[in-house]
PDB file of C-alpha atoms and ligand atoms in Angstrom:
ATOM      1  CA  MET A1220     -50.735   3.758 -15.951  1.00  0.00           C
ATOM      2  CA  VAL A1221     -51.153   4.892 -12.081  1.00  0.00           C
ATOM      3  CA  THR A1222     -49.985   1.917 -11.021  1.00  0.00           C
ATOM      4  CA  PHE A1223     -47.004   2.291 -13.478  1.00  0.00           C
ATOM      5  CA  PHE A1224     -46.175   5.555 -11.970  1.00  0.00           C
ATOM      6  CA  LEU A1225     -46.856   4.554  -7.717  1.00  0.00           C
ATOM      7  CA  LEU A1226     -44.929   1.287  -9.220  1.00  0.00           C
ATOM      8  CA  VAL A1227     -41.663   3.048 -10.049  1.00  0.00           C
ATOM      9  CA  LEU A1228     -42.219   5.575  -7.027  1.00  0.00           C
ATOM     10  CA  LEU A1229     -41.962   2.569  -4.649  1.00  0.00           C
ATOM     11  CA  PHE A1230     -39.268   2.009  -6.698  1.00  0.00           C
ATOM     12  CA  ILE A1231     -36.938   4.828  -6.344  1.00  0.00           C
ATOM     13  CA  LEU A1232     -37.766   4.848  -2.549  1.00  0.00           C
ATOM     14  CA  LEU A1233     -36.773   1.659  -2.035  1.00  0.00           C
ATOM     15  CA  LEU A1234     -33.132   2.817  -3.928  1.00  0.00           C
ATOM     16  CA  LEU A1235     -33.121   4.978  -1.981  1.00  0.00           C
ATOM     17  CA  LEU A1236     -33.799   2.940   1.294  1.00  0.00           C
ATOM     18  CA  LEU A1237     -31.161   0.604   0.429  1.00  0.00           C
ATOM     19  CA  ASN A1238     -28.471   3.050  -0.844  1.00  0.00           C
ATOM     20  CA  PRO A1239     -25.829   2.730   1.884  1.00  0.00           C
ATOM     21  CA  PHE A1240     -24.245   6.185   1.109  1.00  0.00           C
ATOM     22  CA  PRO A1241     -25.381   9.195   3.451  1.00  0.00           C
ATOM     23  CA  ALA A1242     -28.085  11.222   1.928  1.00  0.00           C
ATOM     24  CA  MET A1243     -25.696  14.089   1.228  1.00  0.00           C
ATOM     25  CA  CYS A1244     -23.741  11.360  -1.177  1.00  0.00           C
ATOM     26  CA  GLN A1245     -25.928  10.082  -4.080  1.00  0.00           C
ATOM     27  CA  ILE A1246     -24.419   8.040  -6.647  1.00  0.00           C
ATOM     28  CA  GLY A1247     -24.544  10.523  -9.687  1.00  0.00           C
ATOM     29  CA  ARG A1248     -23.222  13.843  -8.404  1.00  0.00           C
ATOM     30  CA  GLU A1249     -20.203  13.903  -9.274  1.00  0.00           C
ATOM     31  CA  GLY A1250     -17.423  16.501  -9.363  1.00  0.00           C
ATOM     32  CA  GLU A1251     -18.196  17.192  -5.277  1.00  0.00           C
ATOM     33  CA  TRP A1252     -16.357  15.789  -2.194  1.00  0.00           C
ATOM     34  CA  CYS A1253     -18.730  14.283   0.209  1.00  0.00           C
ATOM     35  CA  LEU A1254     -18.227  12.726   3.740  1.00  0.00           C
ATOM     36  CA  LEU A1255     -18.340   9.342   3.833  1.00  0.00           C
ATOM     37  CA  TYR A1256     -17.069   8.559   7.450  1.00  0.00           C
ATOM     38  CA  ALA A1257     -16.049  11.235   9.878  1.00  0.00           C
ATOM     39  CA  SER A1258     -13.514   8.432  11.489  1.00  0.00           C
ATOM     40  CA  ILE A1259     -12.528   5.282   9.996  1.00  0.00           C
ATOM     41  CA  GLY A1260     -10.492   4.564  13.616  1.00  0.00           C
ATOM     42  CA  ILE A1261      -6.901   4.564  11.755  1.00  0.00           C
ATOM     43  CA  SER A1262      -4.938   6.856   8.834  1.00  0.00           C
ATOM     44  CA  ALA A1263      -5.024   6.607   6.275  1.00  0.00           C
ATOM     45  CA  MET A1264      -1.073   6.193   5.560  1.00  0.00           C
ATOM     46  CA  HIS A1265      -1.311   3.791   2.589  1.00  0.00           C
ATOM     47  CA  MET A1266      -4.562   3.164   0.585  1.00  0.00           C
ATOM     48  CA  GLN A1267      -4.170   1.054  -2.875  1.00  0.00           C
ATOM     49  CA  LEU A1268      -7.407   0.563  -5.050  1.00  0.00           C
ATOM     50  CA  LEU A1269      -7.851  -3.226  -5.243  1.00  0.00           C
ATOM     51  CA  HIS A1270      -8.893  -4.708  -8.718  1.00  0.00           C
ATOM     52  CA  ASN A1271     -12.197  -5.919  -6.835  1.00  0.00           C
ATOM     53  CA  LYS A1272     -13.436  -1.938  -6.132  1.00  0.00           C
ATOM     54  CA  LYS A1273     -12.289  -2.151  -2.365  1.00  0.00           C
ATOM     55  CA  VAL A1274      -9.604  -0.101  -1.197  1.00  0.00           C
ATOM     56  CA  VAL A1275      -6.707  -1.484   1.495  1.00  0.00           C
ATOM     57  CA  MET A1276      -5.751   1.650   3.628  1.00  0.00           C
ATOM     58  CA  PHE A1277      -3.148   1.240   6.538  1.00  0.00           C
ATOM     59  CA  ASP A1278      -0.688   2.906   9.399  1.00  0.00           C
ATOM     60  CA  LYS A1279       2.489   2.878  10.830  1.00  0.00           C
ATOM     61  CA  THR A1280       1.598  -0.086  14.055  1.00  0.00           C
ATOM     62  CA  ASP A1281       4.018   1.245  16.201  1.00  0.00           C
ATOM     63  CA  PHE A1282       2.457   4.325  17.680  1.00  0.00           C
ATOM     64  CA  GLY A1283      -0.254   3.077  20.434  1.00  0.00           C
ATOM     65  CA  PRO A1284      -3.618   1.675  19.484  1.00  0.00           C
ATOM     66  CA  SER A1285      -6.146   3.466  16.739  1.00  0.00           C
ATOM     67  CA  ASN A1286      -9.448   3.627  17.510  1.00  0.00           C
ATOM     68  CA  VAL A1287     -10.414   0.319  16.113  1.00  0.00           C
ATOM     69  CA  SER A1288     -10.304  -3.614  17.537  1.00  0.00           C
ATOM     70  CA  LEU A1289      -9.345  -6.015  15.905  1.00  0.00           C
ATOM     71  CA  ALA A1290     -12.050  -8.444  15.028  1.00  0.00           C
ATOM     72  CA  TYR A1291     -12.543 -12.026  16.825  1.00  0.00           C
ATOM     73  CA  GLY A1292     -11.032 -10.835  19.876  1.00  0.00           C
ATOM     74  CA  ARG A1293      -7.269 -10.954  17.875  1.00  0.00           C
ATOM     75  CA  CYS A1294      -4.325  -9.270  19.197  1.00  0.00           C
ATOM     76  CA  ARG A1295      -0.964  -8.654  18.003  1.00  0.00           C
ATOM     77  CA  TYR A1296       1.737  -9.321  20.385  1.00  0.00           C
ATOM     78  CA  ASP A1297       5.382  -7.776  19.100  1.00  0.00           C
ATOM     79  CA  PRO A1298       8.285  -7.601  21.807  1.00  0.00           C
ATOM     80  CA  SER A1299       9.297  -4.804  19.055  1.00  0.00           C
ATOM     81  CA  ASP A1300       7.267  -2.633  19.179  1.00  0.00           C
ATOM     82  CA  ASN A1301       8.553   0.796  20.140  1.00  0.00           C
ATOM     83  CA  VAL A1302       5.416   1.621  21.636  1.00  0.00           C
ATOM     84  CA  LEU A1303       2.249  -0.893  22.670  1.00  0.00           C
ATOM     85  CA  LYS A1304       3.907  -4.489  22.922  1.00  0.00           C
ATOM     86  CA  ASN A1305       0.334  -6.014  23.330  1.00  0.00           C
ATOM     87  CA  ASP A1306      -2.563  -4.370  20.520  1.00  0.00           C
ATOM     88  CA  CYS A1307      -6.044  -5.256  19.535  1.00  0.00           C
ATOM     89  CA  THR A1308      -6.325  -2.489  17.540  1.00  0.00           C
ATOM     90  CA  ALA A1309      -6.461  -2.358  13.739  1.00  0.00           C
ATOM     91  CA  HIS A1310      -3.632  -0.400  11.737  1.00  0.00           C
ATOM     92  CA  SER A1311      -5.011  -1.885   8.442  1.00  0.00           C
ATOM     93  CA  LEU A1312      -8.692  -1.938   6.748  1.00  0.00           C
ATOM     94  CA  LEU A1313     -10.322  -2.912   4.033  1.00  0.00           C
ATOM     95  CA  TYR A1314     -12.956  -0.376   2.303  1.00  0.00           C
ATOM     96  CA  ASP A1315     -16.029  -1.371   0.286  1.00  0.00           C
ATOM     97  CA  ILE A1316     -16.545   1.566  -1.546  1.00  0.00           C
ATOM     98  CA  GLY A1317     -19.834  -0.424  -3.161  1.00  0.00           C
ATOM     99  CA  THR A1318     -21.265  -0.986   0.596  1.00  0.00           C
ATOM    100  CA  ASN A1319     -19.493   2.131   2.622  1.00  0.00           C
ATOM    101  CA  THR A1320     -18.109  -0.030   4.877  1.00  0.00           C
ATOM    102  CA  PHE A1321     -15.290  -1.249   6.029  1.00  0.00           C
ATOM    103  CA  ARG A1322     -13.677  -4.189   8.239  1.00  0.00           C
ATOM    104  CA  PRO A1323     -10.459  -3.967   9.863  1.00  0.00           C
ATOM    105  CA  LEU A1324      -7.535  -6.336   8.954  1.00  0.00           C
ATOM    106  CA  LEU A1325      -4.504  -7.474  10.731  1.00  0.00           C
ATOM    107  CA  VAL A1326      -1.003  -6.696   9.788  1.00  0.00           C
ATOM    108  CA  GLU A1327       2.113  -7.586  12.645  1.00  0.00           C
ATOM    109  CA  THR A1328       4.634  -5.505  11.589  1.00  0.00           C
ATOM    110  CA  ASP A1329       5.744  -1.966  10.662  1.00  0.00           C
ATOM    111  CA  THR A1330       4.974  -0.690   7.250  1.00  0.00           C
ATOM    112  CA  TRP A1331       5.657   2.883   7.585  1.00  0.00           C
ATOM    113  CA  CYS A1332       7.042   4.597   4.597  1.00  0.00           C
ATOM    114  CA  SER A1333       7.037   1.069   2.866  1.00  0.00           C
ATOM    115  CA  SER A1334       6.537   0.515  -0.533  1.00  0.00           C
ATOM    116  CA  GLY A1335       4.204  -1.420  -3.084  1.00  0.00           C
ATOM    117  CA  ALA A1336       2.509  -2.835  -5.871  1.00  0.00           C
ATOM    118  CA  VAL A1337      -0.324  -5.219  -7.801  1.00  0.00           C
ATOM    119  CA  LEU A1338       0.357  -7.797  -9.333  1.00  0.00           C
ATOM    120  CA  PRO A1339      -1.123  -8.975 -12.822  1.00  0.00           C
ATOM    121  CA  ASP A1340      -3.818 -10.899 -10.217  1.00  0.00           C
ATOM    122  CA  GLY A1341      -4.703  -7.900  -8.240  1.00  0.00           C
ATOM    123  CA  MET A1342      -2.620  -9.036  -5.097  1.00  0.00           C
ATOM    124  CA  LEU A1343      -1.083  -6.348  -3.362  1.00  0.00           C
ATOM    125  CA  VAL A1344       2.499  -6.365  -2.526  1.00  0.00           C
ATOM    126  CA  GLN A1345       3.512  -4.195   0.157  1.00  0.00           C
ATOM    127  CA  THR A1346       7.418  -4.502   0.761  1.00  0.00           C
ATOM    128  CA  GLY A1347       9.598  -2.914   3.482  1.00  0.00           C
ATOM    129  CA  GLY A1348       8.683  -0.223   5.991  1.00  0.00           C
ATOM    130  CA  TYR A1349      10.107   0.340   9.696  1.00  0.00           C
ATOM    131  CA  ASN A1350      11.791  -1.352  12.814  1.00  0.00           C
ATOM    132  CA  ASP A1351      10.216  -4.841  12.096  1.00  0.00           C
ATOM    133  CA  GLY A1352       9.061  -4.842   8.910  1.00  0.00           C
ATOM    134  CA  ASP A1353      11.918  -3.530   7.247  1.00  0.00           C
ATOM    135  CA  HIS A1354      12.478  -6.641   5.640  1.00  0.00           C
ATOM    136  CA  VAL A1355       9.311  -7.691   5.424  1.00  0.00           C
ATOM    137  CA  VAL A1356       7.177  -8.982   2.104  1.00  0.00           C
ATOM    138  CA  ARG A1357       3.221  -8.611   3.028  1.00  0.00           C
ATOM    139  CA  THR A1358       0.304  -9.614   0.557  1.00  0.00           C
ATOM    140  CA  LEU A1359      -2.992  -8.967   0.237  1.00  0.00           C
ATOM    141  CA  ALA A1360      -5.276 -10.927  -1.852  1.00  0.00           C
ATOM    142  CA  PRO A1361      -8.645  -9.735  -3.144  1.00  0.00           C
ATOM    143  CA  CYS A1362     -11.421 -11.505  -1.947  1.00  0.00           C
ATOM    144  CA  ASN A1363     -15.373 -10.602  -1.978  1.00  0.00           C
ATOM    145  CA  ASP A1364     -16.432 -11.975   1.210  1.00  0.00           C
ATOM    146  CA  ASP A1365     -14.529 -11.749   4.149  1.00  0.00           C
ATOM    147  CA  SER A1366     -11.877 -14.230   4.592  1.00  0.00           C
ATOM    148  CA  CYS A1367      -8.874 -11.940   3.265  1.00  0.00           C
ATOM    149  CA  ASP A1368      -6.352 -10.304   5.775  1.00  0.00           C
ATOM    150  CA  TRP A1369      -2.300  -9.906   4.944  1.00  0.00           C
ATOM    151  CA  VAL A1370       0.074 -12.428   4.911  1.00  0.00           C
ATOM    152  CA  GLU A1371       3.609 -11.732   5.685  1.00  0.00           C
ATOM    153  CA  PHE A1372       6.536 -13.095   4.742  1.00  0.00           C
ATOM    154  CA  PRO A1373       9.558 -11.906   7.679  1.00  0.00           C
ATOM    155  CA  GLY A1374      12.643 -11.400   6.647  1.00  0.00           C
ATOM    156  CA  TYR A1375      11.988 -11.932   2.490  1.00  0.00           C
ATOM    157  CA  LEU A1376      13.953  -8.864   1.212  1.00  0.00           C
ATOM    158  CA  SER A1377      17.479  -8.770   0.909  1.00  0.00           C
ATOM    159  CA  GLU A1378      18.298  -5.003   1.654  1.00  0.00           C
ATOM    160  CA  ARG A1379      16.160  -3.112   4.762  1.00  0.00           C
ATOM    161  CA  ARG A1380      13.747  -1.339   2.219  1.00  0.00           C
ATOM    162  CA  TRP A1381      12.368   2.113   4.077  1.00  0.00           C
ATOM    163  CA  TYR A1382      11.169   4.830   1.320  1.00  0.00           C
ATOM    164  CA  ALA A1383      11.657   2.293  -1.321  1.00  0.00           C
ATOM    165  CA  THR A1384       9.989   2.811  -4.752  1.00  0.00           C
ATOM    166  CA  ASN A1385       8.101  -0.437  -6.452  1.00  0.00           C
ATOM    167  CA  GLN A1386       7.044  -0.831  -9.816  1.00  0.00           C
ATOM    168  CA  ARG A1387       5.417  -3.407 -11.777  1.00  0.00           C
ATOM    169  CA  LEU A1388       7.223  -5.413 -14.796  1.00  0.00           C
ATOM    170  CA  PRO A1389       6.043  -6.597 -17.952  1.00  0.00           C
ATOM    171  CA  ASP A1390       6.457 -10.417 -16.971  1.00  0.00           C
ATOM    172  CA  GLY A1391       4.513  -9.700 -14.064  1.00  0.00           C
ATOM    173  CA  ARG A1392       7.841  -9.286 -11.613  1.00  0.00           C
ATOM    174  CA  ILE A1393       7.979  -6.271  -9.620  1.00  0.00           C
ATOM    175  CA  ILE A1394      11.098  -4.127  -9.124  1.00  0.00           C
ATOM    176  CA  ILE A1395      11.737  -2.943  -5.624  1.00  0.00           C
ATOM    177  CA  ILE A1396      13.910   0.252  -5.952  1.00  0.00           C
ATOM    178  CA  GLY A1397      16.705   1.506  -3.206  1.00  0.00           C
ATOM    179  CA  GLY A1398      15.171   2.743   0.347  1.00  0.00           C
ATOM    180  CA  ARG A1399      17.270   4.502   2.804  1.00  0.00           C
ATOM    181  CA  ARG A1400      20.675   4.077   2.543  1.00  0.00           C
ATOM    182  CA  GLN A1401      20.136   1.720  -0.123  1.00  0.00           C
ATOM    183  CA  PHE A1402      21.707   2.002  -3.256  1.00  0.00           C
ATOM    184  CA  ASN A1403      20.540  -1.111  -4.838  1.00  0.00           C
ATOM    185  CA  TYR A1404      17.854  -2.771  -6.368  1.00  0.00           C
ATOM    186  CA  GLU A1405      15.700  -6.026  -6.236  1.00  0.00           C
ATOM    187  CA  PHE A1406      12.880  -8.385  -7.640  1.00  0.00           C
ATOM    188  CA  TYR A1407       9.521  -9.757  -6.095  1.00  0.00           C
ATOM    189  CA  PRO A1408       9.127 -12.560  -6.672  1.00  0.00           C
ATOM    190  CA  ARG A1409      13.202 -13.747  -5.888  1.00  0.00           C
ATOM    191  CA  LYS A1410      14.587 -16.503  -7.957  1.00  0.00           C
ATOM    192  CA  SER A1411      16.184 -18.085  -4.412  1.00  0.00           C
ATOM    193  CA  GLU A1412      16.746 -17.650  -0.571  1.00  0.00           C
ATOM    194  CA  SER A1413      19.778 -16.321  -1.295  1.00  0.00           C
ATOM    195  CA  SER A1414      19.422 -13.624  -4.233  1.00  0.00           C
ATOM    196  CA  PRO A1415      21.883 -10.899  -4.512  1.00  0.00           C
ATOM    197  CA  SER A1416      20.207  -7.127  -4.454  1.00  0.00           C
ATOM    198  CA  PHE A1417      22.166  -5.083  -7.292  1.00  0.00           C
ATOM    199  CA  TRP A1418      23.742  -2.028  -7.406  1.00  0.00           C
ATOM    200  CA  LEU A1419      22.720   1.031  -8.660  1.00  0.00           C
ATOM    201  CA  GLU A1420      24.798   3.698  -8.314  1.00  0.00           C
ATOM    202  CA  PHE A1421      23.033   7.122  -9.697  1.00  0.00           C
ATOM    203  CA  LEU A1422      21.046   6.488  -5.785  1.00  0.00           C
ATOM    204  CA  ARG A1423      23.590   7.098  -4.514  1.00  0.00           C
ATOM    205  CA  GLU A1424      24.485   9.687  -6.792  1.00  0.00           C
ATOM    206  CA  THR A1425      21.166  11.585  -6.403  1.00  0.00           C
ATOM    207  CA  ARG A1426      21.549  11.113  -2.401  1.00  0.00           C
ATOM    208  CA  ASP A1427      21.082  14.566  -0.158  1.00  0.00           C
ATOM    209  CA  ASP A1428      22.038  15.760   2.925  1.00  0.00           C
ATOM    210  CA  ASP A1429      18.623  15.826   4.033  1.00  0.00           C
ATOM    211  CA  GLU A1430      17.676  12.884   1.968  1.00  0.00           C
ATOM    212  CA  ASN A1431      14.811  14.124   0.148  1.00  0.00           C
ATOM    213  CA  ASN A1432      15.261  12.123  -2.457  1.00  0.00           C
ATOM    214  CA  LEU A1433      13.811   8.949  -0.851  1.00  0.00           C
ATOM    215  CA  TYR A1434      11.044   7.291  -2.144  1.00  0.00           C
ATOM    216  CA  PRO A1435      12.910   7.644  -6.175  1.00  0.00           C
ATOM    217  CA  PHE A1436      10.317   8.368  -9.002  1.00  0.00           C
ATOM    218  CA  VAL A1437      10.058   5.092 -11.038  1.00  0.00           C
ATOM    219  CA  HIS A1438       8.163   4.641 -15.041  1.00  0.00           C
ATOM    220  CA  LEU A1439       7.917   1.804 -16.604  1.00  0.00           C
ATOM    221  CA  LEU A1440       8.591   2.742 -20.504  1.00  0.00           C
ATOM    222  CA  PRO A1441       7.016   1.912 -23.755  1.00  0.00           C
ATOM    223  CA  ASP A1442       9.887  -0.024 -24.894  1.00  0.00           C
ATOM    224  CA  GLY A1443      10.631  -1.325 -21.094  1.00  0.00           C
ATOM    225  CA  ASN A1444      12.867   0.718 -19.653  1.00  0.00           C
ATOM    226  CA  LEU A1445      12.613   2.320 -16.808  1.00  0.00           C
ATOM    227  CA  PHE A1446      12.914   5.725 -16.187  1.00  0.00           C
ATOM    228  CA  ILE A1447      13.985   6.725 -12.771  1.00  0.00           C
ATOM    229  CA  PHE A1448      14.497  10.011 -11.454  1.00  0.00           C
ATOM    230  CA  ALA A1449      15.337  11.650  -8.088  1.00  0.00           C
ATOM    231  CA  ASN A1450      15.651  15.833  -7.540  1.00  0.00           C
ATOM    232  CA  THR A1451      17.159  17.197 -11.355  1.00  0.00           C
ATOM    233  CA  SER A1452      18.559  14.201 -12.300  1.00  0.00           C
ATOM    234  CA  TYR A1453      17.599  10.731 -14.060  1.00  0.00           C
ATOM    235  CA  ILE A1454      18.453   7.820 -15.484  1.00  0.00           C
ATOM    236  CA  SER A1455      16.395   5.962 -18.871  1.00  0.00           C
ATOM    237  CA  ARG A1456      18.483   2.219 -18.454  1.00  0.00           C
ATOM    238  CA  LEU A1457      18.880  -0.443 -15.921  1.00  0.00           C
ATOM    239  CA  GLN A1458      22.226  -2.218 -15.973  1.00  0.00           C
ATOM    240  CA  ALA A1459      21.727  -4.656 -13.469  1.00  0.00           C
ATOM    241  CA  LYS A1460      25.195  -5.383 -11.763  1.00  0.00           C
ATOM    242  CA  PRO A1461      25.550  -7.908  -8.766  1.00  0.00           C
ATOM    243  CA  CYS A1462      24.940  -6.194  -5.675  1.00  0.00           C
ATOM    244  CA  CYS A1463      27.551  -5.930  -2.349  1.00  0.00           C
TER     245      CYS A1463
HETATM  246  C1  LIG B 499      -9.349   8.395  17.821  1.00  0.00           C
HETATM  247  O1  LIG B 499     -10.217   8.970  18.200  1.00  0.00           O
HETATM  248  C2  LIG B 499      -9.290  10.031  19.143  1.00  0.00           C
HETATM  249  C3  LIG B 499     -10.480  10.845  19.446  1.00  0.00           C
HETATM  250  O2  LIG B 499     -11.517  11.265  19.022  1.00  0.00           O
HETATM  251  C4  LIG B 499      -8.781  11.145  18.207  1.00  0.00           C
HETATM  252  O3  LIG B 499      -8.154  12.357  18.682  1.00  0.00           O
HETATM  253  C5  LIG B 499      -7.738  10.519  17.538  1.00  0.00           C
HETATM  254  O4  LIG B 499      -7.341  11.451  16.026  1.00  0.00           O
HETATM  255  C6  LIG B 499      -8.239   8.943  16.505  1.00  0.00           C
HETATM  256  N1  LIG B 499      -7.568   8.337  15.937  1.00  0.00           N
HETATM  257  C7  LIG B 499      -7.258   7.736  14.909  1.00  0.00           C
HETATM  258  C8  LIG B 499      -5.858   7.380  14.284  1.00  0.00           C
HETATM  259  O5  LIG B 499      -8.653   7.954  14.455  1.00  0.00           O
HETATM  260  C1  LIG B 500      19.252  18.988  -5.641  1.00  0.00           C
HETATM  261  O1  LIG B 500      20.392  19.182  -6.406  1.00  0.00           O
HETATM  262  C2  LIG B 500      20.931  20.121  -6.093  1.00  0.00           C
HETATM  263  C3  LIG B 500      21.651  20.823  -7.491  1.00  0.00           C
HETATM  264  O2  LIG B 500      22.355  19.969  -7.354  1.00  0.00           O
HETATM  265  C4  LIG B 500      21.198  20.154  -4.505  1.00  0.00           C
HETATM  266  O3  LIG B 500      21.666  21.236  -4.429  1.00  0.00           O
HETATM  267  C5  LIG B 500      19.881  19.940  -3.436  1.00  0.00           C
HETATM  268  O4  LIG B 500      20.457  19.872  -2.712  1.00  0.00           O
HETATM  269  C6  LIG B 500      19.492  18.787  -4.699  1.00  0.00           C
HETATM  270  N1  LIG B 500      18.199  18.318  -3.101  1.00  0.00           N
HETATM  271  C7  LIG B 500      17.369  19.014  -2.766  1.00  0.00           C
HETATM  272  C8  LIG B 500      16.615  18.167  -1.863  1.00  0.00           C
HETATM  273  O5  LIG B 500      17.066  20.203  -3.285  1.00  0.00           O
END
């Protein structure tokens, strides 16, 4: 009996030793905030939980260096960066909830106020952004080792998408709606290289002088229609008209 209790005690001690979380953050203590890291070196302007319990975080790229270096001595050379053309720091990282660890990722183009959605297979598709990033599609396929990183497709989008909204559709595609001064939408994946975007008058109607109606609110309804609203107006049906 005593041996049994000793074994249980030993087991609990081992669990505590192996627990990657700080002492204040024991699993099971629900309903409390708990500081995992005082700083992770980047700011999580965008954040997405992936299907494998990892969280990808990223920030805009052109504000100078972050506080975390890229792995393997890599650097990003970007002649169109407004602040730092040769940047050896990371602006994105992958946080592992299970182990409370993270590793830097390399994002080449500016993701400032981009938008994204996760495909049915778990891959994150992040579209648009600012400056050199406004026509870019970036994908991040989750992995359980250290092999995955951003893959970028410059010029994939037919319009610049800054403050657009993305919604996954029942057929697995993603619709990308609006963005600053973009009163239209398009799809990922596109049908061909010259896939057009489609005009959406509603977005122009809801535009105000301060452009506070960016990132339109989009919900997929059970009947397959999209409910889109901005400010005090909405539509719940999309009439696809060829754009431009
Ligand atoms: C980097 O570190 C400095 C100094 O501690 C801090 O002021 C700054 O906010 C940090 N930046 C990021 C992106 O974490
Ligand atoms: C929202 O709609 C009202 C009424 O049409 C309008 O006055 C206002 O400028 C719009 N924009 C914002 C951000 O409130």
